[in-house]
Amino acid sequence: MPLRLTPEEDGILAGRWGEPAGRALAMQMAVGEFFGAREMVPVASAHLTGDSESMGDAGLAFVEDLVRQGARFVVPTTTNARNVDFDLYRELGQPEEVAAKERRLRELVVAMGGVALDSCTNYQTICQPLFGEHLAWGDTGTVIYANAVAGARSNFEGGPASYGAALTGRVPAYGMHLPECRFGTHLVEVRDSPRTVSDWGALGVFVGRQLTNYWLVPVFTGLQVAPGGDALKQLGATLASYGSLAMFHIVGVTPEARTLEEAFGGRAPRARIVVAPGALASIYRSFVPEKEKADLVVFGTPHLSLFEVRLLAELLRGRRVHRDTMLLLTTNQPVKALADSMGYTAVIEEAGGKILAGACYYIMTPRELARRHGFRTIVTDSAKLANIIPASGYNAIFRPTADCVEAAVTGRISA
């Protein structure tokens, strides 16, 4: 059955909102028909993916073309993380050309009415998703958080798709916008409860390595601790990174899983996964260092919250980063500004670390940084970063937060 448009959407397609919106709707319809969507649904906001490096020159030209034609966003629109900190990229040795393209992309987004938030944790800053509302968010970590933790509804809207949604204010109704796609598929019995935020990432690795399909939804039971916001952030981002998942439930915690029956929609699980005692420790041990020396320690994928920055400041107070190791923290500008005002930035910088605003390491020209600084071994408490960064030639070592701080200070990696 073809996708049906409302009279207003017929008008958009005919160009009544301008040519860019008409072309965007036609593109969205093609995507929706591929996935069997019957209709479009209005969205409350859009979160744009695509830094200038990952979009490439073709992507930048696409956005330049939109602005030339007078395109305007019709819903609140924000941007995901970028690949440079405009104040520190020269000091780090990133190419001037990359920063210039990133500046231009942000100028174009703002010209269309967007907000250059430059964060992969928009939900912890200015975009709190609400239960039941439809969204057009990019970045897999933001999408799974909105779906699972808030009960909002979004598919992963990558690159041009997120721009299209910002221009039309709607998306095709398929996938996570439909109730039947949000029910649990696999039961996860947790008998090794996380004790730290990074442990929630380890739990995400354990499950994400087994469930590698966008349409699967794990349902966690048996947890002896209630996760905070940062723990849920790490769990979701890791599941999305390892398993391409867009949804999870924790019975008694997430809003669409008040009971096990509600989480599964009354259906039987397809399979059961048991997280046995010792499973989380085995996840850390699966990241084997090639050498004892830590070249680089990175915190913040997804972006650090203020409380995570504060914890790192407390762990680093009065200490000094090893002369052969670089320490980087990544967060967004609002959190960086608060960290500055609270004195956390000063403590971290006195220890020898740097806080980068708006950037995320795995898109920060990591091959160029490795070549320039001789990086090979990277230590991090982010399971998502540990999963992605080997593609850029790094030996990634995932460890608990306190162990990562010790690696930064001693220059050595724990077993």
mmCIF file of N, CA, C and O in Angstrom, residues 169-205:
data_model
loop_
_atom_site.group_PDB
_atom_site.id
_atom_site.type_symbol
_atom_site.label_atom_id
_atom_site.label_comp_id
_atom_site.label_asym_id
_atom_site.label_seq_id
_atom_site.Cartn_x
_atom_site.Cartn_y
_atom_site.Cartn_z
ATOM 1 N N GLY A 169 9.453 18.893 9.013
ATOM 2 C CA GLY A 169 8.810 18.739 10.317
ATOM 3 C C GLY A 169 8.095 17.423 10.488
ATOM 4 O O GLY A 169 7.220 17.284 11.346
ATOM 5 N N ARG A 170 8.470 16.433 9.716
ATOM 6 C CA ARG A 170 7.847 15.108 9.823
ATOM 7 C C ARG A 170 8.812 14.028 9.350
ATOM 8 O O ARG A 170 9.836 14.323 8.725
ATOM 9 N N VAL A 171 8.484 12.801 9.663
ATOM 10 C CA VAL A 171 9.263 11.641 9.220
ATOM 11 C C VAL A 171 8.291 10.543 8.808
ATOM 12 O O VAL A 171 7.131 10.530 9.245
ATOM 13 N N PRO A 172 8.732 9.596 7.987
ATOM 14 C CA PRO A 172 7.870 8.448 7.666
ATOM 15 C C PRO A 172 7.694 7.555 8.888
ATOM 16 O O PRO A 172 8.639 7.331 9.656
ATOM 17 N N ALA A 173 6.488 7.067 9.091
ATOM 18 C CA ALA A 173 6.157 6.273 10.285
ATOM 19 C C ALA A 173 6.499 4.807 10.057
ATOM 20 O O ALA A 173 5.696 4.049 9.508
ATOM 21 N N TYR A 174 7.705 4.442 10.447
ATOM 22 C CA TYR A 174 8.122 3.032 10.421
ATOM 23 C C TYR A 174 9.046 2.810 11.610
ATOM 24 O O TYR A 174 9.409 3.738 12.333
ATOM 25 N N GLY A 175 9.428 1.580 11.827
ATOM 26 C CA GLY A 175 10.413 1.272 12.869
ATOM 27 C C GLY A 175 9.978 1.728 14.254
ATOM 28 O O GLY A 175 8.874 1.432 14.711
ATOM 29 N N MET A 176 10.835 2.478 14.934
ATOM 30 C CA MET A 176 10.602 2.833 16.322
ATOM 31 C C MET A 176 9.435 3.804 16.525
ATOM 32 O O MET A 176 9.060 4.091 17.653
ATOM 33 N N HIS A 177 8.845 4.298 15.431
ATOM 34 C CA HIS A 177 7.639 5.125 15.560
ATOM 35 C C HIS A 177 6.394 4.259 15.754
ATOM 36 O O HIS A 177 5.330 4.789 16.097
ATOM 37 N N LEU A 178 6.501 2.956 15.516
ATOM 38 C CA LEU A 178 5.353 2.051 15.607
ATOM 39 C C LEU A 178 5.427 1.217 16.879
ATOM 40 O O LEU A 178 6.488 0.655 17.201
ATOM 41 N N PRO A 179 4.316 1.093 17.619
ATOM 42 C CA PRO A 179 4.347 0.350 18.886
ATOM 43 C C PRO A 179 4.863 -1.075 18.731
ATOM 44 O O PRO A 179 5.614 -1.561 19.595
ATOM 45 N N GLU A 180 4.506 -1.752 17.648
ATOM 46 C CA GLU A 180 4.874 -3.167 17.509
ATOM 47 C C GLU A 180 6.378 -3.390 17.365
ATOM 48 O O GLU A 180 6.862 -4.502 17.582
ATOM 49 N N CYS A 181 7.109 -2.344 16.957
ATOM 50 C CA CYS A 181 8.574 -2.480 16.811
ATOM 51 C C CYS A 181 9.320 -2.191 18.105
ATOM 52 O O CYS A 181 10.544 -2.367 18.169
ATOM 53 N N ARG A 182 8.598 -1.725 19.121
ATOM 54 C CA ARG A 182 9.250 -1.287 20.359
ATOM 55 C C ARG A 182 9.197 -2.349 21.460
ATOM 56 O O ARG A 182 9.799 -2.181 22.511
ATOM 57 N N PHE A 183 8.476 -3.424 21.223
ATOM 58 C CA PHE A 183 8.399 -4.473 22.238
ATOM 59 C C PHE A 183 9.710 -5.256 22.317
ATOM 60 O O PHE A 183 10.451 -5.363 21.332
ATOM 61 N N GLY A 184 9.963 -5.835 23.491
ATOM 62 C CA GLY A 184 11.168 -6.622 23.678
ATOM 63 C C GLY A 184 11.192 -7.863 22.814
ATOM 64 O O GLY A 184 10.155 -8.423 22.454
ATOM 65 N N THR A 185 12.418 -8.276 22.469
ATOM 66 C CA THR A 185 12.592 -9.524 21.706
ATOM 67 C C THR A 185 13.435 -10.538 22.480
ATOM 68 O O THR A 185 13.253 -11.738 22.290
ATOM 69 N N HIS A 186 14.362 -10.049 23.336
ATOM 70 C CA HIS A 186 15.271 -10.946 24.044
ATOM 71 C C HIS A 186 15.292 -10.599 25.541
ATOM 72 O O HIS A 186 15.404 -9.426 25.906
ATOM 73 N N LEU A 187 15.212 -11.609 26.356
ATOM 74 C CA LEU A 187 15.275 -11.433 27.807
ATOM 75 C C LEU A 187 16.734 -11.515 28.258
ATOM 76 O O LEU A 187 17.444 -12.468 27.916
ATOM 77 N N VAL A 188 17.178 -10.504 29.007
ATOM 78 C CA VAL A 188 18.555 -10.478 29.527
ATOM 79 C C VAL A 188 18.494 -10.573 31.046
ATOM 80 O O VAL A 188 18.025 -9.649 31.714
ATOM 81 N N GLU A 189 18.922 -11.698 31.590
ATOM 82 C CA GLU A 189 18.940 -11.904 33.035
ATOM 83 C C GLU A 189 20.307 -11.495 33.564
ATOM 84 O O GLU A 189 21.318 -12.138 33.281
ATOM 85 N N VAL A 190 20.336 -10.422 34.347
ATOM 86 C CA VAL A 190 21.603 -9.873 34.839
ATOM 87 C C VAL A 190 21.882 -10.416 36.239
ATOM 88 O O VAL A 190 21.159 -10.128 37.182
ATOM 89 N N ARG A 191 22.946 -11.219 36.344
ATOM 90 C CA ARG A 191 23.364 -11.756 37.640
ATOM 91 C C ARG A 191 24.735 -11.200 38.047
ATOM 92 O O ARG A 191 25.372 -11.718 38.952
ATOM 93 N N ASP A 192 25.172 -10.199 37.327
ATOM 94 C CA ASP A 192 26.438 -9.523 37.618
ATOM 95 C C ASP A 192 26.177 -8.021 37.494
ATOM 96 O O ASP A 192 26.520 -7.392 36.491
ATOM 97 N N SER A 193 25.543 -7.452 38.508
ATOM 98 C CA SER A 193 25.061 -6.075 38.407
ATOM 99 C C SER A 193 26.207 -5.077 38.288
ATOM 100 O O SER A 193 27.231 -5.205 38.969
ATOM 101 N N PRO A 194 26.052 -4.070 37.443
ATOM 102 C CA PRO A 194 27.067 -3.018 37.314
ATOM 103 C C PRO A 194 27.233 -2.256 38.632
ATOM 104 O O PRO A 194 26.273 -2.024 39.367
ATOM 105 N N ARG A 195 28.479 -1.867 38.916
ATOM 106 C CA ARG A 195 28.773 -1.080 40.117
ATOM 107 C C ARG A 195 29.234 0.333 39.785
ATOM 108 O O ARG A 195 29.203 1.206 40.633
ATOM 109 N N THR A 196 29.715 0.543 38.566
ATOM 110 C CA THR A 196 30.171 1.861 38.146
ATOM 111 C C THR A 196 29.522 2.207 36.813
ATOM 112 O O THR A 196 28.949 1.342 36.145
ATOM 113 N N VAL A 197 29.655 3.469 36.430
ATOM 114 C CA VAL A 197 29.085 3.881 35.138
ATOM 115 C C VAL A 197 29.721 3.097 33.995
ATOM 116 O O VAL A 197 29.042 2.652 33.064
ATOM 117 N N SER A 198 31.038 2.886 34.058
ATOM 118 C CA SER A 198 31.688 2.138 32.976
ATOM 119 C C SER A 198 31.226 0.684 32.957
ATOM 120 O O SER A 198 31.219 0.044 31.898
ATOM 121 N N ASP A 199 30.822 0.145 34.122
ATOM 122 C CA ASP A 199 30.271 -1.216 34.144
ATOM 123 C C ASP A 199 29.001 -1.316 33.304
ATOM 124 O O ASP A 199 28.711 -2.361 32.703
ATOM 125 N N TRP A 200 28.221 -0.228 33.262
ATOM 126 C CA TRP A 200 27.021 -0.238 32.414
ATOM 127 C C TRP A 200 27.421 -0.312 30.953
ATOM 128 O O TRP A 200 26.716 -0.917 30.124
ATOM 129 N N GLY A 201 28.547 0.306 30.624
ATOM 130 C CA GLY A 201 29.073 0.140 29.270
ATOM 131 C C GLY A 201 29.500 -1.291 29.023
ATOM 132 O O GLY A 201 29.265 -1.850 27.941
ATOM 133 N N ALA A 202 30.137 -1.919 30.022
ATOM 134 C CA ALA A 202 30.553 -3.323 29.878
ATOM 135 C C ALA A 202 29.332 -4.225 29.671
ATOM 136 O O ALA A 202 29.370 -5.169 28.863
ATOM 137 N N LEU A 203 28.247 -3.924 30.386
ATOM 138 C CA LEU A 203 27.009 -4.688 30.188
ATOM 139 C C LEU A 203 26.505 -4.516 28.754
ATOM 140 O O LEU A 203 26.050 -5.484 28.119
ATOM 141 N N GLY A 204 26.603 -3.294 28.241
ATOM 142 C CA GLY A 204 26.203 -3.047 26.860
ATOM 143 C C GLY A 204 27.058 -3.816 25.862
ATOM 144 O O GLY A 204 26.556 -4.312 24.854
ATOM 145 N N VAL A 205 28.362 -3.943 26.153
ATOM 146 C CA VAL A 205 29.236 -4.726 25.282
ATOM 147 C C VAL A 205 28.801 -6.193 25.286
ATOM 148 O O VAL A 205 28.692 -6.836 24.226
#
